[in-house]
Every structure is written in C-alpha cells, then in structure tokens.
Amino acid sequence: MTTRSRFLVTGGAGYVGSHVVAALCDAGHDVVIFDNLRTGHRESVPDGVRFVPGDLADRPLVDRVLADGPWDGVLHFAALSLVGESMQQPFLYMEANAGLGFSLIDACVRHGVKRFVFSSTAALFGQTEDALITERTPIIPGSPYGESKHMVERALVWADRIHGLRSACLRYFNAAGADPTGRIGEDHRPETHLIPLVIDAALGRRGELQLFGDDYPTPDGTCIRDYIHVTDLAQAHLAALDVIHDRSVVYNVGNGVGHSNMEVIRSVERVTGRTVPWRLAPRRPGDPARLVAGAERLRAETSWTPRFARLDDIVETAYRWRLAHPDGYRSLVAAESLLEQILSRRNRLIT
C-alpha cells in the first residue's frame, strides 16, 4: 500500500492485533483501535492512535464507530482463542466469535466498508495426515474454537458474493516472538502459548513446564507446530490488503517448517543458556499431533516472505521482551509510575 489509508482494527490492543497496528502505523496509515481490553493492553496502543474502548456486543457503539468513516478497511482480531476453553464452553465461543463476527460483517456492509481482513486459524484443520497443510486441505475443525472461526470464513464468502465485501482470511499457525524493536510483545493472562511459558520456566518465573503428551505419532512423541514470527504475520496482513482490492482470498500464514515441543525447549535453552525444568502431563483434548503450513499461495500472490524464519531468532525476540518486561505491560505501568514520582519530587524541590 503506497497511499495513506484509514483502518479500523478490532482487538488492536491484543498480541497479534497490536503488532499489525504497529506495522500499519510504520507504513504511514491512520488507525483506530476498537478493543474491550479483555485480553488486550491499553499500554500497547501507540501514541497518536485513537483508541475506542468497547465490545462488539455493543452494536450501537459499533455502528457509531463505523459511521465515522470513510474506512479503507476493517481488520478483525477480537475473539476468544483458547482451544481448551472452547472444549469446555463451546457455545460461549460460537456466540463470541461467530455471532459477533456475523454482526460486525453486517455492520461493515451497511456502512460501505469494502475490505475486511479476518484473523483466522490453523485450528480449522484438526487432525490431518498432510505433511503440509495448504488452503486445499479439508476443513475438519478439532475444536469449537476452530469451528467458530470457520463459520466466520463462510459468512465472508456470502458477504462477498451478495454485497461485494472483499475479504482476506489469514489462517495463522503459531504466532510467536515480539516486535524486534522492543515496543510491544506478548502478555497473556494467563499465558497459554508455549514459547513464553518455556522462557518463563527457564528464568525461574514459574514452576516446571507441563509438556502435554509424549505419545503423539511424531519423531520425539511431542506435538509439532509451525511457528511464525508475529512481525512477519503482521506484514502478511498488509500484503493481503493490497490483494483484496479486486478479489477475496484465503491464505495460510506460516514458515512451512514444523518444530516439536521438545525442540522448542532445546531452542530456549540455547538462546537463554539456561536449563528448562519440565514434567510430562496428559494430552489436552483437541490438540492435533502436527500442524505445519503450506504457505506458498501467499508467497506466490504477494511480495510477502518471512524475515524471522529460524526458531532461535523467534525465541530470541520473545526472550528479550520478557527480560525487559518481567511483568509484561504491567512493567511499563510501573516504570511510568516511578518516572512520574521522580518528576513530581524534582518539581517540588525546584519550586
């Protein structure tokens, strides 16, 4: 995108959303973030970016925001995203992800939005024998979370066919790492992603890491995943926006290389120089043995290519973020509070 554009980003204070916002701002675009901060962080919002606190369930508020156009596109990240939780509360996920997704799409159509980028997932594919999962791999969700994302993808097909809303569904594999400049990073509460959990175990910030299952049909018995650096993932969104001026697309986004849970542990040990304490735990329901992306369509149809393809490079950025922010974004709040106290005392001394 070479011209300055204006985008609404739902869930833009969350992990992936905040990195996409940073990429859009770096490219010179205007961004408005809409987020209920259930899992996002106000501290991740860049200076100069308008932030609207709100929930997609508040339909009048969504309408007011979209009425403040024009918009060059909407990027939709706001969702529940825990596979295990979705296995326990399936209808919560259907309502929050699919139901509110439908509502947002409808609002976009009514307010004349022409482009829509959707944060989808590799959890659409469930158990598969494919060595590389392509966009042609049969969709058989292994969890209500994956099912809820698929429902939104199907809604976007009809939004295009009937209303001309062009969309890009980006099926993420495992987003990981942190902004290389250190501006933003990963801070989930509770943390559920493997790489930050392994790093925290190595740093002694939590007890033994639980390794869920060692009897999968993989070389070392642990699950294999494709880890994509979150900055590379963010750039894929910008690349997709260029494509959907004319047509809707579906892209898998990954490195095309799988790493087992044990390989992640070894990578963290190499990067940190520390031993990772871990213990074996039972399998989690809904976890496929292997999910590795075949992302050639994205590479072929856009200029996108990952910059951080090596697992150790991904781990290093995550490690640097967690060292600098031992309590996540709360560390930033504490540092700002301390600075305010210092400045206040200095001002009192001067006066």
CSV table of C-alpha atoms in Angstrom, one decimal:
chain,number,residue,atom,x,y,z
A,1,MET,CA,0.0,0.0,0.0
A,2,THR,CA,1.6,3.2,-1.2
A,3,THR,CA,-1.2,5.7,-0.4
A,4,ARG,CA,-2.2,6.8,3.1
A,5,SER,CA,-5.3,4.8,4.2
A,6,ARG,CA,-7.5,4.7,7.3
A,7,PHE,CA,-8.3,1.4,9.0
A,8,LEU,CA,-10.4,0.2,11.9
A,9,VAL,CA,-8.7,-2.6,13.9
A,10,THR,CA,-10.9,-4.6,16.3
A,11,GLY,CA,-8.8,-6.3,19.0
A,12,GLY,CA,-6.0,-4.0,18.1
A,13,ALA,CA,-4.6,-3.9,21.7
A,14,GLY,CA,-4.1,-7.7,21.7
A,15,TYR,CA,-1.0,-9.6,20.9
A,16,VAL,CA,-1.3,-10.1,17.1
A,17,GLY,CA,-3.6,-7.0,16.7
A,18,SER,CA,-1.0,-4.7,18.3
A,19,HIS,CA,1.7,-5.9,16.0
A,20,VAL,CA,-0.5,-5.3,13.0
A,21,VAL,CA,-1.3,-1.8,14.3
A,22,ALA,CA,2.4,-1.1,14.6
A,23,ALA,CA,3.0,-2.3,11.0
A,24,LEU,CA,0.2,-0.1,9.7
A,25,CYS,CA,1.5,2.9,11.6
A,26,ASP,CA,5.0,2.3,10.4
A,27,ALA,CA,3.7,2.2,6.8
A,28,GLY,CA,2.1,5.7,7.3
A,29,HIS,CA,-1.5,4.7,7.7
A,30,ASP,CA,-4.2,6.1,10.1
A,31,VAL,CA,-5.5,3.5,12.6
A,32,VAL,CA,-8.4,3.4,15.0
A,33,ILE,CA,-8.4,0.6,17.6
A,34,PHE,CA,-11.6,-0.9,19.0
A,35,ASP,CA,-10.9,-3.2,22.0
A,36,ASN,CA,-12.7,-4.2,25.2
A,37,LEU,CA,-9.3,-4.9,26.8
A,38,ARG,CA,-10.4,-8.3,28.0
A,39,THR,CA,-7.1,-9.7,26.8
A,40,GLY,CA,-5.6,-6.6,25.3
A,41,HIS,CA,-3.5,-3.9,26.9
A,42,ARG,CA,-4.0,-0.2,26.7
A,43,GLU,CA,-0.2,0.3,27.0
A,44,SER,CA,0.3,-1.4,23.7
A,45,VAL,CA,-1.6,1.4,21.8
A,46,PRO,CA,0.9,3.7,20.0
A,47,ASP,CA,0.9,7.4,20.7
A,48,GLY,CA,-1.3,9.2,18.3
A,49,VAL,CA,-3.6,6.3,17.6
A,50,ARG,CA,-7.2,6.7,18.5
A,51,PHE,CA,-8.4,4.1,21.0
A,52,VAL,CA,-12.1,3.3,21.4
A,53,PRO,CA,-12.9,1.2,24.4
A,54,GLY,CA,-15.8,-1.1,23.6
A,55,ASP,CA,-17.2,-4.5,23.0
A,56,LEU,CA,-18.5,-5.9,19.7
A,57,ALA,CA,-21.7,-6.9,21.6
A,58,ASP,CA,-22.5,-3.2,21.9
A,59,ARG,CA,-23.9,-2.9,18.4
A,60,PRO,CA,-25.0,0.8,18.7
A,61,LEU,CA,-21.4,1.7,19.5
A,62,VAL,CA,-20.0,-0.4,16.6
A,63,ASP,CA,-22.4,1.4,14.3
A,64,ARG,CA,-21.3,4.8,15.6
A,65,VAL,CA,-17.7,4.0,15.1
A,66,LEU,CA,-18.2,2.7,11.6
A,67,ALA,CA,-20.4,5.7,10.8
A,68,ASP,CA,-17.3,7.8,11.4
A,69,GLY,CA,-15.9,6.9,8.0
A,70,PRO,CA,-14.8,6.6,5.4
A,71,TRP,CA,-12.8,3.4,6.1
A,72,ASP,CA,-10.3,1.8,3.7
A,73,GLY,CA,-10.8,-1.5,5.5
A,74,VAL,CA,-11.5,-3.3,8.8
A,75,LEU,CA,-9.1,-5.8,10.3
A,76,HIS,CA,-10.8,-8.1,12.8
A,77,PHE,CA,-8.8,-9.7,15.6
A,78,ALA,CA,-11.3,-9.5,18.5
A,79,ALA,CA,-12.1,-13.1,19.6
A,80,LEU,CA,-11.8,-15.8,22.2
A,81,SER,CA,-8.8,-18.0,21.3
A,82,LEU,CA,-8.3,-20.8,23.8
A,83,VAL,CA,-8.8,-24.3,22.3
A,84,GLY,CA,-9.1,-26.0,25.7
A,85,GLU,CA,-11.6,-23.5,27.0
A,86,SER,CA,-13.6,-23.9,23.8
A,87,MET,CA,-13.9,-27.6,24.5
A,88,GLN,CA,-15.4,-26.8,27.9
A,89,GLN,CA,-17.6,-23.9,26.8
A,90,PRO,CA,-18.4,-24.4,23.1
A,91,PHE,CA,-21.4,-22.1,22.9
A,92,LEU,CA,-19.6,-19.3,24.5
A,93,TYR,CA,-17.1,-19.5,21.6
A,94,MET,CA,-19.9,-19.8,19.0
A,95,GLU,CA,-21.5,-16.7,20.3
A,96,ALA,CA,-18.4,-14.6,20.9
A,97,ASN,CA,-16.5,-15.5,17.8
A,98,ALA,CA,-19.1,-16.5,15.2
A,99,GLY,CA,-22.1,-14.5,16.4
A,100,LEU,CA,-20.3,-11.2,17.0
A,101,GLY,CA,-18.3,-11.8,13.8
A,102,PHE,CA,-21.5,-12.0,11.8
A,103,SER,CA,-22.7,-8.8,13.5
A,104,LEU,CA,-19.5,-6.9,12.6
A,105,ILE,CA,-19.6,-8.1,9.0
A,106,ASP,CA,-23.2,-7.0,8.7
A,107,ALA,CA,-22.3,-3.6,10.1
A,108,CYS,CA,-19.4,-3.3,7.7
A,109,VAL,CA,-21.7,-4.0,4.8
A,110,ARG,CA,-24.2,-1.4,6.0
A,111,HIS,CA,-21.6,1.3,6.4
A,112,GLY,CA,-20.0,0.7,3.0
A,113,VAL,CA,-16.7,-0.9,4.0
A,114,LYS,CA,-15.1,-2.6,1.0
A,115,ARG,CA,-12.2,-4.6,2.5
A,116,PHE,CA,-12.1,-6.9,5.5
A,117,VAL,CA,-9.2,-8.9,6.9
A,118,PHE,CA,-10.0,-11.7,9.2
A,119,SER,CA,-7.8,-13.3,11.8
A,120,SER,CA,-8.5,-17.0,11.3
A,121,THR,CA,-6.6,-20.1,12.4
A,122,ALA,CA,-4.9,-23.4,11.6
A,123,ALA,CA,-7.3,-24.9,14.1
A,124,LEU,CA,-9.7,-25.3,11.2
A,125,PHE,CA,-7.9,-28.4,10.1
A,126,GLY,CA,-8.0,-30.6,13.2
A,127,GLN,CA,-6.3,-34.0,12.7
A,128,THR,CA,-4.8,-34.4,9.3
A,129,GLU,CA,-2.3,-36.7,7.7
A,130,ASP,CA,-1.0,-33.9,5.4
A,131,ALA,CA,2.7,-33.1,5.9
A,132,LEU,CA,2.0,-29.5,4.8
A,133,ILE,CA,-1.5,-28.0,5.3
A,134,THR,CA,-2.5,-26.0,2.2
A,135,GLU,CA,-5.6,-24.0,1.5
A,136,ARG,CA,-7.0,-27.1,-0.2
A,137,THR,CA,-6.6,-29.3,2.9
A,138,PRO,CA,-10.1,-30.4,4.0
A,139,ILE,CA,-11.5,-28.3,6.8
A,140,ILE,CA,-12.4,-30.5,9.8
A,141,PRO,CA,-12.2,-28.4,12.9
A,142,GLY,CA,-11.0,-30.2,16.0
A,143,SER,CA,-12.5,-27.8,18.5
A,144,PRO,CA,-15.4,-25.3,18.9
A,145,TYR,CA,-12.8,-22.6,18.6
A,146,GLY,CA,-11.8,-23.8,15.1
A,147,GLU,CA,-15.5,-24.3,14.2
A,148,SER,CA,-16.3,-20.7,15.2
A,149,LYS,CA,-13.6,-19.3,13.0
A,150,HIS,CA,-14.7,-21.4,10.1
A,151,MET,CA,-18.3,-20.1,10.5
A,152,VAL,CA,-17.0,-16.5,10.1
A,153,GLU,CA,-15.0,-17.5,7.0
A,154,ARG,CA,-18.2,-18.9,5.4
A,155,ALA,CA,-20.1,-15.7,6.3
A,156,LEU,CA,-17.4,-13.7,4.5
A,157,VAL,CA,-17.9,-15.8,1.3
A,158,TRP,CA,-21.5,-14.8,1.2
A,159,ALA,CA,-20.7,-11.2,2.1
A,160,ASP,CA,-18.5,-11.0,-1.0
A,161,ARG,CA,-21.0,-12.9,-3.2
A,162,ILE,CA,-24.0,-10.9,-2.2
A,163,HIS,CA,-22.6,-7.5,-1.1
A,164,GLY,CA,-19.1,-7.2,-2.7
A,165,LEU,CA,-17.2,-7.1,0.6
A,166,ARG,CA,-13.8,-8.3,-0.4
A,167,SER,CA,-12.0,-10.2,2.4
A,168,ALA,CA,-8.8,-12.0,3.3
A,169,CYS,CA,-9.0,-14.9,5.7
A,170,LEU,CA,-5.5,-15.4,7.2
A,171,ARG,CA,-5.1,-18.8,8.8
A,172,TYR,CA,-2.4,-18.4,11.3
A,173,PHE,CA,-0.3,-21.2,12.5
A,174,ASN,CA,1.5,-20.4,15.8
A,175,ALA,CA,2.2,-16.7,16.3
A,176,ALA,CA,5.3,-16.2,18.4
A,177,GLY,CA,8.1,-13.7,19.3
A,178,ALA,CA,7.9,-10.0,19.8
A,179,ASP,CA,8.5,-6.7,18.0
A,180,PRO,CA,12.2,-6.7,17.2
A,181,THR,CA,12.5,-3.0,18.4
A,182,GLY,CA,11.0,-3.9,21.8
A,183,ARG,CA,8.0,-1.6,21.5
A,184,ILE,CA,5.4,-4.4,22.1
A,185,GLY,CA,5.3,-8.1,22.9
A,186,GLU,CA,3.3,-11.0,24.2
A,187,ASP,CA,1.4,-10.7,27.5
A,188,HIS,CA,-1.4,-13.1,28.1
A,189,ARG,CA,-3.1,-13.6,31.4
A,190,PRO,CA,-3.0,-16.4,32.0
A,191,GLU,CA,-0.2,-17.2,29.5
A,192,THR,CA,-1.0,-20.2,27.3
A,193,HIS,CA,1.5,-20.0,24.5
A,194,LEU,CA,4.4,-22.5,24.6
A,195,ILE,CA,7.4,-20.2,23.9
A,196,PRO,CA,6.8,-17.6,26.6
A,197,LEU,CA,5.9,-20.5,29.0
A,198,VAL,CA,9.2,-22.2,28.3
A,199,ILE,CA,11.1,-18.9,28.6
A,200,ASP,CA,9.5,-18.2,32.0
A,201,ALA,CA,10.3,-21.7,33.2
A,202,ALA,CA,13.9,-21.2,32.2
A,203,LEU,CA,14.0,-17.9,34.0
A,204,GLY,CA,12.6,-19.4,37.2
A,205,ARG,CA,9.4,-17.2,37.0
A,206,ARG,CA,7.2,-20.3,37.1
A,207,GLY,CA,7.4,-23.9,38.2
A,208,GLU,CA,8.1,-26.8,36.0
A,209,LEU,CA,6.8,-26.6,32.5
A,210,GLN,CA,4.0,-29.0,31.7
A,211,LEU,CA,4.6,-30.9,28.5
A,212,PHE,CA,1.2,-32.2,27.3
A,213,GLY,CA,1.7,-35.7,25.9
A,214,ASP,CA,4.7,-37.6,24.6
A,215,ASP,CA,2.9,-40.3,22.7
A,216,TYR,CA,1.9,-38.5,19.5
A,217,PRO,CA,2.9,-40.0,16.1
A,218,THR,CA,5.9,-37.7,15.8
A,219,PRO,CA,9.6,-38.4,15.9
A,220,ASP,CA,10.0,-37.4,19.6
A,221,GLY,CA,6.4,-38.1,20.6
A,222,THR,CA,5.5,-34.4,21.2
A,223,CYS,CA,3.3,-32.2,19.1
A,224,ILE,CA,4.7,-30.4,16.1
A,225,ARG,CA,3.8,-26.8,15.3
A,226,ASP,CA,4.8,-24.2,12.7
A,227,TYR,CA,5.9,-21.0,14.5
A,228,ILE,CA,5.5,-17.8,12.6
A,229,HIS,CA,7.1,-14.6,14.0
A,230,VAL,CA,4.4,-12.1,14.9
A,231,THR,CA,6.1,-9.3,12.9
A,232,ASP,CA,6.1,-11.5,9.8
A,233,LEU,CA,2.5,-12.3,10.5
A,234,ALA,CA,1.7,-8.6,10.7
A,235,GLN,CA,3.3,-8.0,7.4
A,236,ALA,CA,1.2,-10.7,5.8
A,237,HIS,CA,-1.9,-8.6,6.7
A,238,LEU,CA,-0.5,-5.6,4.9
A,239,ALA,CA,0.3,-7.8,1.9
A,240,ALA,CA,-3.3,-9.2,1.9
A,241,LEU,CA,-4.8,-5.7,2.0
A,242,ASP,CA,-3.2,-5.0,-1.4
A,243,VAL,CA,-4.7,-8.1,-3.0
A,244,ILE,CA,-8.3,-7.7,-1.9
A,245,HIS,CA,-8.9,-4.5,-3.8
A,246,ASP,CA,-10.1,-6.8,-6.5
A,247,ARG,CA,-10.9,-10.2,-5.0
A,248,SER,CA,-11.3,-12.2,-1.8
A,249,VAL,CA,-8.5,-14.6,-0.8
A,250,VAL,CA,-7.7,-17.2,1.8
A,251,TYR,CA,-4.1,-17.7,2.9
A,252,ASN,CA,-2.3,-19.9,5.3
A,253,VAL,CA,0.5,-18.0,7.1
A,254,GLY,CA,3.4,-19.9,8.4
A,255,ASN,CA,7.1,-20.7,7.8
A,256,GLY,CA,6.4,-24.2,6.4
A,257,VAL,CA,8.7,-25.8,8.9
A,258,GLY,CA,7.5,-27.7,12.0
A,259,HIS,CA,9.1,-27.8,15.4
A,260,SER,CA,8.2,-30.2,18.2
A,261,ASN,CA,7.6,-29.1,21.8
A,262,MET,CA,10.9,-30.7,22.8
A,263,GLU,CA,12.6,-28.7,20.0
A,264,VAL,CA,11.2,-25.5,21.4
A,265,ILE,CA,12.6,-26.4,24.8
A,266,ARG,CA,16.0,-27.0,23.3
A,267,SER,CA,15.8,-23.7,21.4
A,268,VAL,CA,15.0,-21.8,24.6
A,269,GLU,CA,17.9,-23.5,26.3
A,270,ARG,CA,20.3,-22.4,23.5
A,271,VAL,CA,19.1,-18.8,23.5
A,272,THR,CA,19.0,-18.3,27.2
A,273,GLY,CA,21.9,-20.5,28.3
A,274,ARG,CA,19.6,-22.0,31.0
A,275,THR,CA,18.1,-25.4,31.7
A,276,VAL,CA,14.3,-25.6,31.3
A,277,PRO,CA,12.6,-27.7,34.1
A,278,TRP,CA,9.7,-29.7,32.7
A,279,ARG,CA,7.5,-32.6,33.5
A,280,LEU,CA,5.1,-34.8,31.5
A,281,ALA,CA,1.4,-34.1,31.6
A,282,PRO,CA,-1.6,-35.8,29.9
A,283,ARG,CA,-2.6,-34.8,26.4
A,284,ARG,CA,-5.0,-31.9,26.1
A,285,PRO,CA,-8.3,-32.5,24.3
A,286,GLY,CA,-8.4,-31.1,20.8
A,287,ASP,CA,-4.6,-30.9,20.2
A,288,PRO,CA,-3.6,-32.3,16.7
A,289,ALA,CA,-0.3,-34.1,16.5
A,290,ARG,CA,1.1,-31.9,13.7
A,291,LEU,CA,0.1,-28.5,12.2
A,292,VAL,CA,2.6,-27.2,9.6
A,293,ALA,CA,1.7,-24.6,7.0
A,294,GLY,CA,1.9,-24.8,3.3
A,295,ALA,CA,2.0,-21.0,2.7
A,296,GLU,CA,3.2,-21.0,-1.0
A,297,ARG,CA,0.0,-19.3,-2.2
A,298,LEU,CA,0.6,-16.2,0.0
A,299,ARG,CA,4.3,-16.0,-1.2
A,300,ALA,CA,3.3,-16.5,-4.8
A,301,GLU,CA,0.5,-13.9,-4.9
A,302,THR,CA,2.2,-11.2,-2.8
A,303,SER,CA,5.7,-10.0,-2.1
A,304,TRP,CA,5.5,-11.4,1.4
A,305,THR,CA,8.3,-13.5,2.8
A,306,PRO,CA,9.2,-14.1,6.4
A,307,ARG,CA,12.2,-12.3,7.9
A,308,PHE,CA,12.4,-14.4,11.1
A,309,ALA,CA,12.2,-18.0,9.8
A,310,ARG,CA,14.7,-19.6,12.3
A,311,LEU,CA,13.1,-20.8,15.5
A,312,ASP,CA,16.1,-19.4,17.6
A,313,ASP,CA,15.5,-16.0,16.1
A,314,ILE,CA,11.8,-16.1,17.0
A,315,VAL,CA,12.7,-17.2,20.6
A,316,GLU,CA,15.4,-14.5,20.9
A,317,THR,CA,12.9,-11.7,20.3
A,318,ALA,CA,10.5,-13.2,22.8
A,319,TYR,CA,13.3,-13.7,25.3
A,320,ARG,CA,14.4,-10.1,25.0
A,321,TRP,CA,10.9,-8.8,25.6
A,322,ARG,CA,10.4,-10.9,28.7
A,323,LEU,CA,13.7,-9.9,30.1
A,324,ALA,CA,12.9,-6.2,29.6
A,325,HIS,CA,9.3,-6.6,30.8
A,326,PRO,CA,9.3,-9.2,33.6
A,327,ASP,CA,5.6,-8.5,34.4
A,328,GLY,CA,4.5,-7.8,30.8
A,329,TYR,CA,2.8,-4.5,30.2
A,330,ARG,CA,2.5,-4.0,34.0
A,331,SER,CA,6.2,-3.4,33.9
A,332,LEU,CA,5.6,-0.4,31.7
A,333,VAL,CA,2.9,0.9,34.0
A,334,ALA,CA,5.2,0.5,37.0
A,335,ALA,CA,8.1,2.3,35.2
A,336,GLU,CA,5.8,5.2,34.1
A,337,SER,CA,4.5,5.5,37.7
A,338,LEU,CA,8.1,5.6,39.0
A,339,LEU,CA,9.1,8.2,36.5
A,340,GLU,CA,6.1,10.3,37.4
A,341,GLN,CA,7.0,10.1,41.1
A,342,ILE,CA,10.6,11.1,40.3
A,343,LEU,CA,9.5,14.1,38.2
A,344,SER,CA,7.0,15.1,40.9
A,345,ARG,CA,9.6,15.1,43.6
A,346,ARG,CA,12.0,17.1,41.4
A,347,ASN,CA,9.4,19.7,40.6
A,348,ARG,CA,8.6,20.1,44.3
A,349,LEU,CA,12.3,20.6,45.0
A,350,ILE,CA,12.6,23.2,42.2
A,351,THR,CA,9.6,25.2,43.4
